[in-house]
CSV table of C-alpha atoms in Angstrom, one decimal:
chain,number,residue,atom,x,y,z
A,1,LEU,CA,61.4,40.6,18.5
A,2,LYS,CA,64.9,40.4,16.6
A,3,ASP,CA,66.1,39.1,13.6
A,4,ASP,CA,68.8,37.5,16.4
A,5,HIS,CA,66.6,36.0,18.2
A,6,LEU,CA,65.5,33.1,16.4
A,7,ALA,CA,64.5,30.3,18.3
A,8,ALA,CA,61.9,33.0,20.4
A,9,LYS,CA,60.4,33.7,17.0
A,10,GLU,CA,60.4,29.4,16.4
A,11,ASN,CA,58.5,29.0,20.0
A,12,LEU,CA,55.9,32.0,19.5
A,13,ALA,CA,55.6,29.9,16.6
A,14,GLU,CA,54.7,26.9,18.1
A,15,ALA,CA,52.8,28.7,20.5
A,16,ARG,CA,50.4,30.1,17.8
A,17,LYS,CA,49.7,27.1,15.8
A,18,ALA,CA,49.1,25.4,19.2
A,19,LEU,CA,46.7,27.8,20.2
A,20,ASN,CA,45.2,28.5,16.5
A,21,ASP,CA,45.5,24.3,17.1
A,22,GLN,CA,42.9,24.4,20.3
A,23,LYS,CA,40.8,26.7,18.4
A,24,GLY,CA,40.1,24.4,16.3
A,25,GLU,CA,39.3,21.4,18.1
A,26,ALA,CA,37.1,24.0,20.5
A,27,GLU,CA,35.7,24.5,17.4
A,28,GLN,CA,35.4,21.0,16.1
A,29,ALA,CA,34.4,19.6,19.8
A,30,ALA,CA,31.4,22.4,19.4
A,31,GLU,CA,30.0,21.1,16.2
A,32,PHE,CA,29.9,17.8,17.4
A,33,ALA,CA,27.5,18.7,20.0
A,34,ARG,CA,25.3,20.3,17.6
A,35,LEU,CA,24.8,17.3,15.2
A,36,VAL,CA,24.5,14.7,17.9
A,37,GLU,CA,22.0,17.6,19.5
A,38,GLU,CA,20.6,17.7,16.7
A,39,GLY,CA,20.5,13.5,15.4
A,40,ASP,CA,18.9,13.4,19.2
A,41,ASN,CA,16.5,16.5,18.2
A,42,ALA,CA,15.6,14.3,14.9
A,43,ALA,CA,15.1,10.7,16.1
A,44,THR,CA,13.2,11.8,19.0
A,45,ALA,CA,10.8,13.7,16.2
A,46,GLU,CA,11.1,10.1,14.4
A,47,ASP,CA,12.7,11.5,11.5
A,48,TYR,CA,14.7,9.4,11.2
A,49,ALA,CA,16.6,10.3,7.7
A,50,LYS,CA,17.8,13.7,9.4
A,51,ALA,CA,18.6,11.4,13.0
A,52,VAL,CA,20.4,9.3,10.7
A,53,ASP,CA,22.6,12.0,8.8
A,54,ALA,CA,23.7,14.3,11.7
A,55,TYR,CA,25.3,11.5,13.9
A,56,ALA,CA,27.0,10.1,10.7
A,57,GLN,CA,28.5,13.7,10.0
A,58,ALA,CA,29.2,13.8,14.0
A,59,LEU,CA,30.7,10.5,13.5
A,60,ASP,CA,32.8,12.3,10.6
A,61,ILE,CA,34.4,15.0,13.6
A,62,LYS,CA,34.8,11.7,15.5
A,63,LYS,CA,34.2,8.6,16.7
A,64,GLU,CA,32.3,7.5,20.1
A,65,VAL,CA,30.7,4.2,20.9
A,66,GLY,CA,27.5,6.4,22.5
A,67,VAL,CA,26.6,7.8,18.8
A,68,GLU,CA,27.7,5.1,16.9
A,69,VAL,CA,24.8,3.5,19.0
A,70,LYS,CA,23.1,6.0,18.1
A,71,LEU,CA,23.2,5.7,14.8
A,72,LYS,CA,22.5,2.4,14.3
A,73,ASP,CA,19.6,2.7,16.5
A,74,ALA,CA,18.2,5.5,14.1
A,75,GLN,CA,18.7,3.3,10.8
A,76,SER,CA,17.1,-0.1,12.0
A,77,LYS,CA,14.4,2.5,12.4
A,78,LEU,CA,14.5,3.7,9.2
A,79,ASN,CA,15.0,0.7,7.4
A,80,ALA,CA,10.9,-0.5,9.2
A,81,LEU,CA,10.0,2.2,8.4
A,82,ASN,CA,10.6,2.4,4.8
A,83,ALA,CA,9.8,-1.8,4.9
A,84,GLU,CA,6.5,-0.2,6.5
A,85,LYS,CA,5.8,2.5,3.4
A,86,ASP,CA,6.8,-0.3,1.2
A,87,LYS,CA,3.9,-3.0,2.3
A,88,GLY,CA,1.2,-0.1,2.5
A,89,LYS,CA,2.3,0.7,-1.4
A,90,GLU,CA,1.9,-3.2,-1.7
A,91,TYR,CA,-1.5,-3.6,0.1
A,92,ASP,CA,-2.5,-0.4,-2.1
A,93,LEU,CA,-1.8,-2.1,-5.3
A,94,PHE,CA,-3.8,-5.1,-4.6
A,95,MET,CA,-6.4,-3.4,-3.1
A,96,THR,CA,-6.0,-1.2,-6.5
A,97,GLU,CA,-6.0,-3.7,-8.5
A,98,GLY,CA,-8.7,-5.6,-6.7
A,99,ALA,CA,-11.4,-3.0,-7.1
A,100,GLN,CA,-10.4,-2.8,-11.2
A,101,ALA,CA,-11.2,-6.5,-11.3
A,102,MET,CA,-13.9,-6.4,-9.8
A,103,ASN,CA,-15.1,-3.7,-11.6
A,104,SER,CA,-14.4,-5.5,-15.0
A,105,LYS,CA,-16.8,-7.9,-13.6
A,106,ASN,CA,-12.9,-11.1,-13.3
A,107,TRP,CA,-14.1,-12.1,-10.4
A,108,ASP,CA,-11.1,-14.5,-10.0
A,109,LYS,CA,-8.8,-12.1,-10.1
A,110,ALA,CA,-10.2,-9.0,-8.0
A,111,LYS,CA,-10.4,-12.3,-4.6
A,112,ALA,CA,-6.4,-13.5,-5.8
A,113,ASN,CA,-6.1,-9.2,-5.1
A,114,PHE,CA,-7.6,-8.8,-1.9
A,115,ASN,CA,-6.3,-12.1,-0.6
A,116,ASN,CA,-2.7,-10.7,-1.4
A,117,ALA,CA,-3.8,-7.5,0.4
A,118,LEU,CA,-4.8,-10.0,3.8
A,119,GLY,CA,-1.6,-11.9,2.7
A,120,VAL,CA,-0.1,-8.2,3.0
A,121,TYR,CA,-1.9,-6.3,5.8
A,122,PRO,CA,-4.0,-9.2,8.2
A,123,ASP,CA,-5.8,-7.6,10.0
A,124,GLU,CA,-7.5,-5.3,7.7
A,125,GLN,CA,-11.3,-5.1,7.0
A,126,GLU,CA,-11.7,-4.2,3.8
A,127,PRO,CA,-10.2,-7.0,1.5
A,128,LYS,CA,-12.9,-8.9,3.6
A,129,ASP,CA,-15.5,-7.2,2.7
A,130,LYS,CA,-14.7,-6.9,-0.2
A,131,LEU,CA,-14.4,-11.0,-0.6
A,132,ALA,CA,-18.2,-11.1,0.9
A,133,GLU,CA,-19.1,-9.2,-2.0
A,134,ILE,CA,-17.1,-11.1,-4.8
A,135,GLU,CA,-18.7,-13.9,-3.6
A,136,SER,CA,-22.4,-12.4,-3.1
A,137,LEU,CA,-22.7,-10.6,-6.5
A,138,MET,CA,-21.1,-14.5,-7.9
A,139,SER,CA,-23.9,-15.9,-6.2
A,140,ASN,CA,-26.5,-13.4,-7.6
A,141,GLU,CA,-24.5,-13.6,-11.1
A,142,LEU,CA,-25.3,-17.5,-10.7
A,143,ALA,CA,-28.6,-17.7,-9.6
A,144,ASP,CA,-29.7,-14.5,-12.3
A,145,ALA,CA,-28.3,-17.2,-15.4
A,146,GLU,CA,-29.9,-19.9,-14.1
A,147,LYS,CA,-33.5,-17.4,-14.0
A,148,ASP,CA,-32.5,-16.4,-17.7
A,149,GLU,CA,-32.0,-20.5,-19.0
A,150,GLU,CA,-35.2,-21.6,-17.8
A,151,TYR,CA,-37.7,-18.3,-18.8
A,152,ARG,CA,-35.1,-19.2,-22.0
A,153,LYS,CA,-36.6,-23.4,-22.0
A,154,LEU,CA,-40.0,-22.4,-20.5
A,155,MET,CA,-40.6,-19.9,-23.4
A,156,ASP,CA,-38.7,-22.4,-26.4
A,157,ALA,CA,-41.5,-24.9,-25.2
A,158,GLY,CA,-43.9,-22.5,-25.6
A,159,ASP,CA,-42.9,-21.3,-29.0
A,160,GLU,CA,-42.5,-24.9,-29.6
A,161,LEU,CA,-46.2,-25.6,-28.6
A,162,MET,CA,-47.7,-23.0,-30.9
A,163,SER,CA,-45.6,-24.2,-33.5
A,164,GLU,CA,-47.8,-27.1,-32.5
A,165,GLN,CA,-51.1,-25.2,-32.6
A,166,ASN,CA,-51.5,-26.2,-28.7
A,167,TYR,CA,-52.5,-23.1,-27.9
A,168,VAL,CA,-53.7,-24.4,-24.0
A,169,ASP,CA,-50.3,-26.0,-23.2
A,170,ALA,CA,-48.5,-22.6,-24.6
A,171,ILE,CA,-49.9,-19.7,-22.5
A,172,ASN,CA,-49.1,-22.1,-19.5
A,173,LYS,CA,-45.6,-22.2,-20.8
A,174,PHE,CA,-45.6,-18.3,-21.5
A,175,ASN,CA,-47.2,-18.1,-18.3
A,176,ASP,CA,-44.3,-19.9,-16.9
A,177,ALA,CA,-41.7,-18.0,-18.0
A,178,LEU,CA,-43.9,-14.8,-17.3
A,179,SER,CA,-43.4,-16.3,-12.9
A,180,VAL,CA,-39.7,-16.9,-13.2
A,181,LYS,CA,-39.0,-12.5,-14.3
A,182,PRO,CA,-42.9,-10.9,-13.5
A,183,ASN,CA,-41.0,-8.2,-15.6
A,184,GLU,CA,-40.5,-9.6,-19.1
A,185,LYS,CA,-42.9,-8.1,-21.8
A,186,GLU,CA,-41.8,-10.9,-24.6
A,187,PRO,CA,-44.2,-14.2,-22.8
A,188,VAL,CA,-47.5,-11.6,-22.5
A,189,GLU,CA,-47.1,-10.4,-26.3
A,190,LYS,CA,-47.5,-14.6,-27.3
């Protein structure tokens, strides 16, 4: 074109610009479609973080109600998944602290932690089993303590009778102590 055809040059520039805009729009539309498909695939695979990211990028290119709904749905599922992970961590912490307290024979703390674990997941069997085990251990400890107390009383009574030179009754007390704790050597030695 010659320099004196200014209007034609302007029209040509406008046409080129319109062509470039069309190419840009087509590229944006393709990118939008790719991101929506990526989001759909991620949502189907339950990778909600990736789906949320892809849908958000697509919406940066073009606002579309259907994609906004998909984004909200993926975000909701991601939030629920994160909440469940937090619940799992909380449950694991209660179970770990309960086991540590149980190993230290801190029964009240262990029971509190296992009950808290049940509060997080009421249908879990393990905390129920641990609570039953604690009850059994506490019962055994109480029975052992009562045996120890009875044994000690009988031994003390036998010692008292020995100091009074009442050997027949002392022997009977030591034999009674031996019946409470058959593996003890002290009553036999006396």
